């Protein structure tokens, strides 16, 4: 399960772009997380869009309202359940997440002011369905590849 929160200045993304970005961000996480493209697993991913007034976001110590047009700022926060998130897997995810808004917005490359935070939520710290949810129970869902499931179990068992 994954929660992706996209923070942008108000009006930065159109409804069409948000729809495309919801899908491209979900798919950007899907393969690295479960080991394969499995549309049935999309239900375990949420994307939240948070828009902020330009005077409620700042970069370089200056409010966006004071920087003028042209500065394309976006922060994407990715929260994932504990699992096999080695450095190379995180790097792949971050690259895929940064490419997703460029694709959704029809841009050739990500803006340097688009940033990604990748956070791993410790085992036993994710709640759903009225209780605590473990990545281990999700491994039995059938959407994880055998290889990915083994890597997740190894990472959790330490």
Coordinates of N, CA and C in Angstrom, one line a residue:
X1 N 0.8 -1.2 0.0 CA 0.0 0.0 0.0 C 0.9 1.2 0.0
X2 N 0.5 2.2 -0.7 CA 1.3 3.4 -0.9 C 0.3 4.6 -0.9
X3 N 0.8 5.7 -0.3 CA 0.1 7.0 -0.4 C 1.1 8.0 -1.0
X4 N 0.6 8.7 -2.1 CA 1.4 9.7 -2.8 C 0.7 11.0 -2.6
X5 N 1.4 12.0 -2.1 CA 0.8 13.3 -2.0 C 1.5 14.3 -2.8
X6 N 0.8 14.9 -3.7 CA 1.4 15.9 -4.7 C 1.0 17.3 -4.2
X7 N 2.0 18.1 -3.9 CA 1.9 19.5 -3.4 C 2.3 20.4 -4.5
X8 N 1.4 21.3 -4.9 CA 1.6 22.2 -6.0 C 1.0 23.6 -5.7
X9 N 1.5 24.6 -6.4 CA 0.8 25.9 -6.3 C -0.6 25.7 -6.9
X10 N -1.6 26.5 -6.3 CA -3.0 26.4 -6.8 C -3.0 26.7 -8.3
X11 N -3.7 25.8 -9.0 CA -3.9 26.0 -10.4 C -2.8 25.4 -11.3
X12 N -1.8 24.8 -10.7 CA -0.6 24.3 -11.5 C -1.1 23.2 -12.4
X13 N -1.9 22.3 -11.8 CA -2.4 21.1 -12.6 C -3.8 21.2 -12.9
X14 N -4.1 20.9 -14.2 CA -5.5 20.9 -14.6 C -6.2 19.6 -14.2
X15 N -7.5 19.5 -14.3 CA -8.2 18.2 -14.0 C -7.6 17.1 -14.9
X16 N -7.4 17.4 -16.2 CA -6.9 16.4 -17.1 C -5.5 15.9 -16.7
X17 N -4.7 16.9 -16.3 CA -3.3 16.5 -15.8 C -3.4 15.7 -14.5
X18 N -4.3 16.1 -13.6 CA -4.4 15.3 -12.3 C -4.8 13.9 -12.6
X19 N -5.8 13.8 -13.5 CA -6.2 12.4 -13.9 C -5.1 11.6 -14.4
X20 N -4.3 12.2 -15.3 CA -3.2 11.5 -15.9 C -2.1 11.2 -14.9
X21 N -1.9 12.2 -14.0 CA -0.8 12.0 -13.0 C -1.2 11.0 -12.0
X22 N -2.5 10.9 -11.6 CA -2.9 9.8 -10.7 C -2.5 8.5 -11.2
X23 N -2.7 8.2 -12.5 CA -2.4 7.0 -13.1 C -0.9 6.8 -13.3
X24 N -0.2 7.8 -13.8 CA 1.2 7.6 -14.0 C 2.0 7.5 -12.7
X25 N 1.6 8.2 -11.6 CA 2.2 8.0 -10.3 C 2.0 6.6 -9.8
X26 N 0.7 6.1 -9.9 CA 0.4 4.8 -9.4 C 1.3 3.8 -10.1
X27 N 1.3 3.9 -11.4 CA 2.1 2.9 -12.2 C 3.6 3.1 -12.0
X28 N 4.0 4.3 -11.7 CA 5.5 4.5 -11.4 C 5.9 3.7 -10.1
X29 N 5.0 3.5 -9.2 CA 5.2 2.8 -8.0 C 4.9 1.3 -8.1
X30 N 4.0 0.9 -8.9 CA 3.5 -0.4 -9.0 C 4.6 -1.5 -9.3
X31 N 5.3 -1.3 -10.3 CA 6.3 -2.3 -10.7 C 7.4 -2.5 -9.7
X32 N 8.0 -1.3 -9.2 CA 9.1 -1.5 -8.2 C 8.6 -2.1 -6.9
X33 N 7.3 -1.8 -6.5 CA 6.8 -2.2 -5.2 C 6.4 -3.7 -5.3
X34 N 5.7 -4.2 -6.3 CA 5.2 -5.6 -6.3 C 6.0 -6.5 -7.3
X35 N 6.8 -5.9 -8.1 CA 7.6 -6.7 -9.0 C 7.1 -6.9 -10.4
X36 N 5.9 -6.4 -10.7 CA 5.2 -6.6 -12.0 C 4.1 -5.6 -12.2
X37 N 3.7 -5.4 -13.4 CA 2.6 -4.6 -13.7 C 1.3 -5.4 -13.5
X38 N 0.6 -5.1 -12.4 CA -0.6 -5.8 -12.1 C -1.8 -4.8 -11.8
X39 N -2.6 -4.5 -12.8 CA -3.6 -3.5 -12.6 C -4.5 -3.8 -11.4
X40 N -4.7 -5.1 -11.1 CA -5.5 -5.4 -9.9 C -5.0 -4.8 -8.6
X41 N -3.7 -4.5 -8.6 CA -3.0 -4.0 -7.4 C -3.2 -2.5 -7.2
X42 N -3.7 -1.8 -8.2 CA -3.9 -0.4 -8.2 C -4.7 0.1 -7.0
X43 N -5.6 -0.7 -6.5 CA -6.5 -0.3 -5.4 C -5.7 -0.1 -4.1
X44 N -4.5 -0.6 -4.0 CA -3.6 -0.4 -2.9 C -2.8 0.9 -2.9
X45 N -3.1 1.8 -3.9 CA -2.4 3.0 -4.1 C -3.3 4.2 -4.0
X46 N -3.0 5.2 -3.2 CA -3.8 6.4 -3.2 C -2.9 7.6 -3.6
X47 N -3.5 8.5 -4.4 CA -2.8 9.8 -4.8 C -3.7 10.9 -4.3
X48 N -3.1 11.8 -3.6 CA -3.8 13.0 -3.0 C -3.1 14.2 -3.6
X49 N -4.0 15.2 -4.1 CA -3.5 16.4 -4.7 C -3.8 17.5 -3.7
X50 N -2.7 18.2 -3.3 CA -2.9 19.4 -2.4 C -2.4 20.6 -3.1
X51 N -3.3 21.6 -3.2 CA -3.0 22.8 -3.9 C -2.8 23.9 -2.8
X52 N -1.8 24.7 -3.0 CA -1.4 25.8 -2.0 C -1.4 27.1 -2.7
X53 N -1.9 28.2 -2.1 CA -1.8 29.5 -2.6 C -0.3 29.9 -2.7
X54 N 0.0 30.7 -3.7 CA 1.4 31.0 -3.9 C 2.1 31.7 -2.7
X55 N 1.3 32.3 -1.8 CA 1.9 32.9 -0.6 C 2.0 31.9 0.5
X56 N 1.6 30.6 0.2 CA 1.8 29.5 1.2 C 2.8 28.5 0.8
X57 N 3.6 28.8 -0.2 CA 4.7 28.0 -0.6 C 5.9 28.9 -0.8
X58 N 7.1 28.5 -0.5 CA 8.3 29.3 -0.7 C 9.4 28.4 -1.2
X59 N 10.3 28.9 -1.9 CA 11.6 28.3 -2.3 C 12.7 29.3 -2.3
X60 N 13.8 28.9 -1.7 CA 14.9 29.8 -1.6 C 14.7 30.9 -0.7
X61 N 13.7 30.7 0.3 CA 13.4 31.8 1.2 C 12.4 32.8 0.7
X62 N 11.9 32.6 -0.5 CA 10.9 33.6 -1.0 C 9.6 32.9 -1.4
X63 N 8.5 33.6 -1.0 CA 7.2 33.0 -1.3 C 7.1 33.0 -2.8
X64 N 6.4 32.0 -3.3 CA 6.2 31.9 -4.7 C 5.4 33.1 -5.3
X65 N 4.6 33.7 -4.4 CA 3.9 34.9 -4.8 C 4.8 36.0 -5.2
X66 N 6.0 36.0 -4.6 CA 7.0 37.0 -4.9 C 8.1 36.7 -5.9
X67 N 8.0 35.5 -6.5 CA 9.0 35.1 -7.4 C 8.6 35.3 -8.9
X68 N 7.4 35.6 -9.1 CA 6.9 35.8 -10.5 C 6.6 34.4 -11.2
X69 N 6.1 34.5 -12.3 CA 5.7 33.2 -13.1 C 7.0 32.6 -13.6
X70 N 6.8 31.3 -13.9 CA 7.9 30.6 -14.5 C 8.6 29.6 -13.5
X71 N 8.5 29.8 -12.2 CA 9.1 28.8 -11.3 C 8.1 27.7 -11.1
X72 N 8.5 26.5 -11.5 CA 7.6 25.4 -11.5 C 8.0 24.5 -10.3
X73 N 7.3 24.7 -9.2 CA 7.6 24.0 -7.9 C 6.5 22.9 -7.7
X74 N 7.0 21.7 -7.2 CA 6.2 20.6 -6.9 C 6.9 19.7 -5.9
X75 N 6.2 19.3 -4.9 CA 6.8 18.4 -3.9 C 5.9 17.1 -3.9
X76 N 6.5 16.0 -4.1 CA 5.7 14.7 -4.1 C 6.2 13.9 -3.0
X77 N 5.3 13.6 -2.1 CA 5.7 12.8 -0.9 C 5.2 11.4 -1.1
X78 N 6.0 10.4 -1.0 CA 5.7 9.0 -1.2 C 5.9 8.3 0.1
X79 N 4.8 7.7 0.6 CA 4.8 6.9 1.9 C 4.5 5.5 1.5
X80 N 5.4 4.6 1.9 CA 5.3 3.2 1.5 C 5.4 2.3 2.8
X81 N 4.8 1.1 2.7 CA 4.9 0.2 3.8 C 6.3 -0.4 3.8
X82 N 6.8 -0.8 5.0 CA 8.2 -1.4 5.1 C 8.3 -2.5 4.1
X83 N 9.5 -2.7 3.6 CA 9.7 -3.8 2.6 C 11.1 -3.7 2.1
X84 N 11.3 -4.2 0.9 CA 12.6 -4.2 0.3 C 12.8 -2.9 -0.5
X85 N 13.3 -1.9 0.3 CA 13.5 -0.6 -0.3 C 15.0 -0.2 -0.3
X86 N 15.8 -1.1 -0.8 CA 17.2 -0.9 -0.9 C 17.5 0.4 -1.7
X87 N 18.6 1.0 -1.6 CA 19.0 2.3 -2.2 C 18.7 2.3 -3.7
X88 N 19.0 1.2 -4.4 CA 18.8 1.2 -5.9 C 17.3 1.1 -6.2
X89 N 16.5 0.5 -5.4 CA 15.0 0.4 -5.6 C 14.4 1.8 -5.4
X90 N 14.9 2.5 -4.3 CA 14.4 3.8 -4.0 C 14.8 4.8 -5.2
X91 N 16.0 4.6 -5.7 CA 16.5 5.5 -6.8 C 15.6 5.3 -8.0
X92 N 15.3 4.0 -8.3 CA 14.4 3.7 -9.4 C 13.0 4.4 -9.2
X93 N 12.5 4.2 -8.0 CA 11.1 4.8 -7.7 C 11.2 6.3 -7.9
X94 N 12.2 7.0 -7.3 CA 12.3 8.4 -7.4 C 12.4 8.9 -8.8
X95 N 13.2 8.2 -9.6 CA 13.3 8.6 -11.1 C 11.9 8.4 -11.8
X96 N 11.2 7.3 -11.5 CA 9.9 7.1 -12.1 C 8.9 8.1 -11.6
X97 N 8.9 8.5 -10.3 CA 8.0 9.4 -9.8 C 8.2 10.8 -10.4
X98 N 9.5 11.2 -10.6 CA 9.8 12.5 -11.2 C 9.4 12.5 -12.7
X99 N 9.5 11.4 -13.3 CA 9.1 11.4 -14.8 C 7.6 11.4 -15.0
X100 N 6.9 11.0 -14.0 CA 5.4 10.9 -14.1 C 4.7 12.3 -14.3
X101 N 5.1 13.3 -13.6 CA 4.4 14.6 -13.9 C 4.9 15.2 -15.2
X102 N 6.1 15.0 -15.6 CA 6.5 15.4 -16.9 C 5.7 14.8 -18.0
X103 N 5.5 13.5 -17.9 CA 4.6 12.8 -18.9 C 3.2 13.3 -18.8
X104 N 2.7 13.4 -17.6 CA 1.3 13.9 -17.5 C 1.0 15.3 -18.0
X105 N 2.1 16.1 -17.9 CA 2.0 17.5 -18.3 C 2.5 17.8 -19.7
X106 N 3.0 16.7 -20.3 CA 3.5 16.9 -21.7 C 4.8 17.7 -21.8
X107 N 5.7 17.5 -20.7 CA 6.9 18.2 -20.7 C 8.1 17.3 -21.0
X108 N 9.2 17.8 -21.6 CA 10.2 16.9 -22.0 C 11.0 16.3 -20.8
X109 N 11.0 17.0 -19.7 CA 11.8 16.5 -18.5 C 11.2 17.2 -17.2
X110 N 11.5 16.6 -16.1 CA 11.1 17.2 -14.8 C 11.8 18.5 -14.6
X111 N 11.0 19.4 -13.9 CA 11.6 20.7 -13.4 C 12.6 20.4 -12.3
X112 N 13.7 21.2 -12.2 CA 14.6 21.1 -11.1 C 14.0 21.4 -9.8
X113 N 12.9 22.1 -9.8 CA 12.2 22.4 -8.5 C 11.1 21.5 -8.2
X114 N 11.0 20.3 -8.8 CA 10.2 19.2 -8.4 C 11.0 18.3 -7.5
X115 N 10.5 18.1 -6.4 CA 11.3 17.3 -5.4 C 10.4 16.1 -4.9
X116 N 11.1 15.0 -4.5 CA 10.4 13.8 -4.1 C 11.0 13.5 -2.7
X117 N 10.0 13.2 -1.8 CA 10.4 12.7 -0.4 C 9.9 11.2 -0.5
X118 N 10.8 10.3 -0.1 CA 10.5 8.9 -0.1 C 10.5 8.4 1.4
X119 N 9.4 8.0 1.9 CA 9.4 7.6 3.3 C 8.9 6.2 3.5
X120 N 9.6 5.5 4.3 CA 9.2 4.1 4.6 C 8.5 4.1 6.0
X121 N 7.3 3.6 6.0 CA 6.6 3.5 7.3 C 6.9 2.1 7.9
X122 N 7.4 2.2 9.2 CA 7.9 1.0 9.8 C 6.8 -0.1 9.9
X123 N 7.2 -1.3 9.9 CA 6.3 -2.5 10.0 C 5.5 -2.3 11.4
X124 N 4.2 -2.5 11.3 CA 3.4 -2.3 12.5 C 2.9 -0.9 12.7
X125 N 3.2 0.0 11.7 CA 2.8 1.4 11.9 C 1.9 1.9 10.8
X126 N 1.3 0.9 10.0 CA 0.3 1.3 9.0 C -1.1 0.8 9.4
X127 N -2.0 1.6 9.4 CA -3.4 1.2 9.8 C -4.3 1.2 8.6
X128 N -5.2 0.2 8.6 CA -6.3 0.1 7.5 C -7.3 -0.9 8.0
X129 N -8.5 -0.8 7.5 CA -9.6 -1.7 7.8 C -9.8 -2.0 9.3
X130 N -9.6 -0.9 10.1 CA -9.9 -1.0 11.5 C -8.8 -1.5 12.4
X131 N -7.6 -1.7 11.8 CA -6.5 -2.2 12.6 C -5.1 -1.9 11.9
X132 N -4.1 -2.6 12.4 CA -2.8 -2.5 11.9 C -2.7 -3.5 10.7
X133 N -2.0 -3.0 9.7 CA -1.9 -3.8 8.5 C -0.4 -4.1 8.3
X134 N -0.1 -5.3 7.9 CA 1.3 -5.7 7.7 C 1.5 -6.0 6.2
X135 N 2.7 -5.6 5.7 CA 3.1 -6.0 4.3 C 3.1 -7.5 4.2
X136 N 3.4 -8.2 5.2 CA 3.5 -9.7 5.1 C 2.2 -10.3 4.7
X137 N 1.1 -9.7 5.3 CA -0.3 -10.3 4.9 C -0.6 -9.9 3.4
X138 N -0.1 -8.8 2.9 CA -0.4 -8.4 1.5 C 0.4 -9.3 0.6
X139 N 1.5 -9.9 1.0 CA 2.3 -10.8 0.1 C 1.5 -12.0 -0.4
X140 N 0.5 -12.3 0.4 CA -0.4 -13.5 0.1 C -1.5 -13.1 -0.9
X141 N -1.5 -11.9 -1.3 CA -2.6 -11.4 -2.2 C -2.5 -11.9 -3.6
X142 N -1.3 -12.4 -4.0 CA -1.1 -12.9 -5.4 C -0.6 -11.9 -6.4
X143 N -0.5 -10.6 -6.0 CA -0.1 -9.6 -7.0 C 1.5 -9.4 -6.9
X144 N 2.1 -9.8 -5.8 CA 3.6 -9.7 -5.8 C 4.2 -10.9 -6.5
X145 N 5.3 -10.6 -7.3 CA 6.0 -11.7 -7.9 C 6.7 -12.5 -6.7
X146 N 7.0 -13.7 -7.0 CA 7.6 -14.6 -6.0 C 9.0 -14.0 -5.6
X147 N 9.7 -13.5 -6.6 CA 11.0 -12.9 -6.3 C 10.9 -11.6 -5.4
X148 N 9.9 -10.8 -5.7 CA 9.7 -9.6 -4.9 C 9.2 -9.9 -3.5
X149 N 8.3 -10.9 -3.4 CA 7.8 -11.4 -2.1 C 9.0 -11.9 -1.2
X150 N 9.9 -12.6 -1.8 CA 11.1 -13.1 -1.0 C 11.9 -12.0 -0.6
X151 N 12.1 -11.0 -1.4 CA 13.0 -9.8 -1.1 C 12.3 -9.0 0.1
X152 N 11.0 -8.9 0.0 CA 10.3 -8.2 1.1 C 10.4 -8.9 2.4
X153 N 10.1 -10.2 2.3 CA 10.2 -11.0 3.6 C 11.7 -10.9 4.2
X154 N 12.7 -11.0 3.3 CA 14.0 -10.9 3.8 C 14.3 -9.6 4.4
X155 N 13.8 -8.5 3.8 CA 14.0 -7.2 4.4 C 13.3 -7.0 5.7
X156 N 12.1 -7.5 5.8 CA 11.4 -7.4 7.1 C 12.0 -8.2 8.2
X157 N 12.4 -9.4 7.8 CA 13.0 -10.3 8.8 C 14.4 -9.9 9.3
X158 N 15.0 -9.0 8.4 CA 16.3 -8.4 8.8 C 17.4 -9.4 8.6

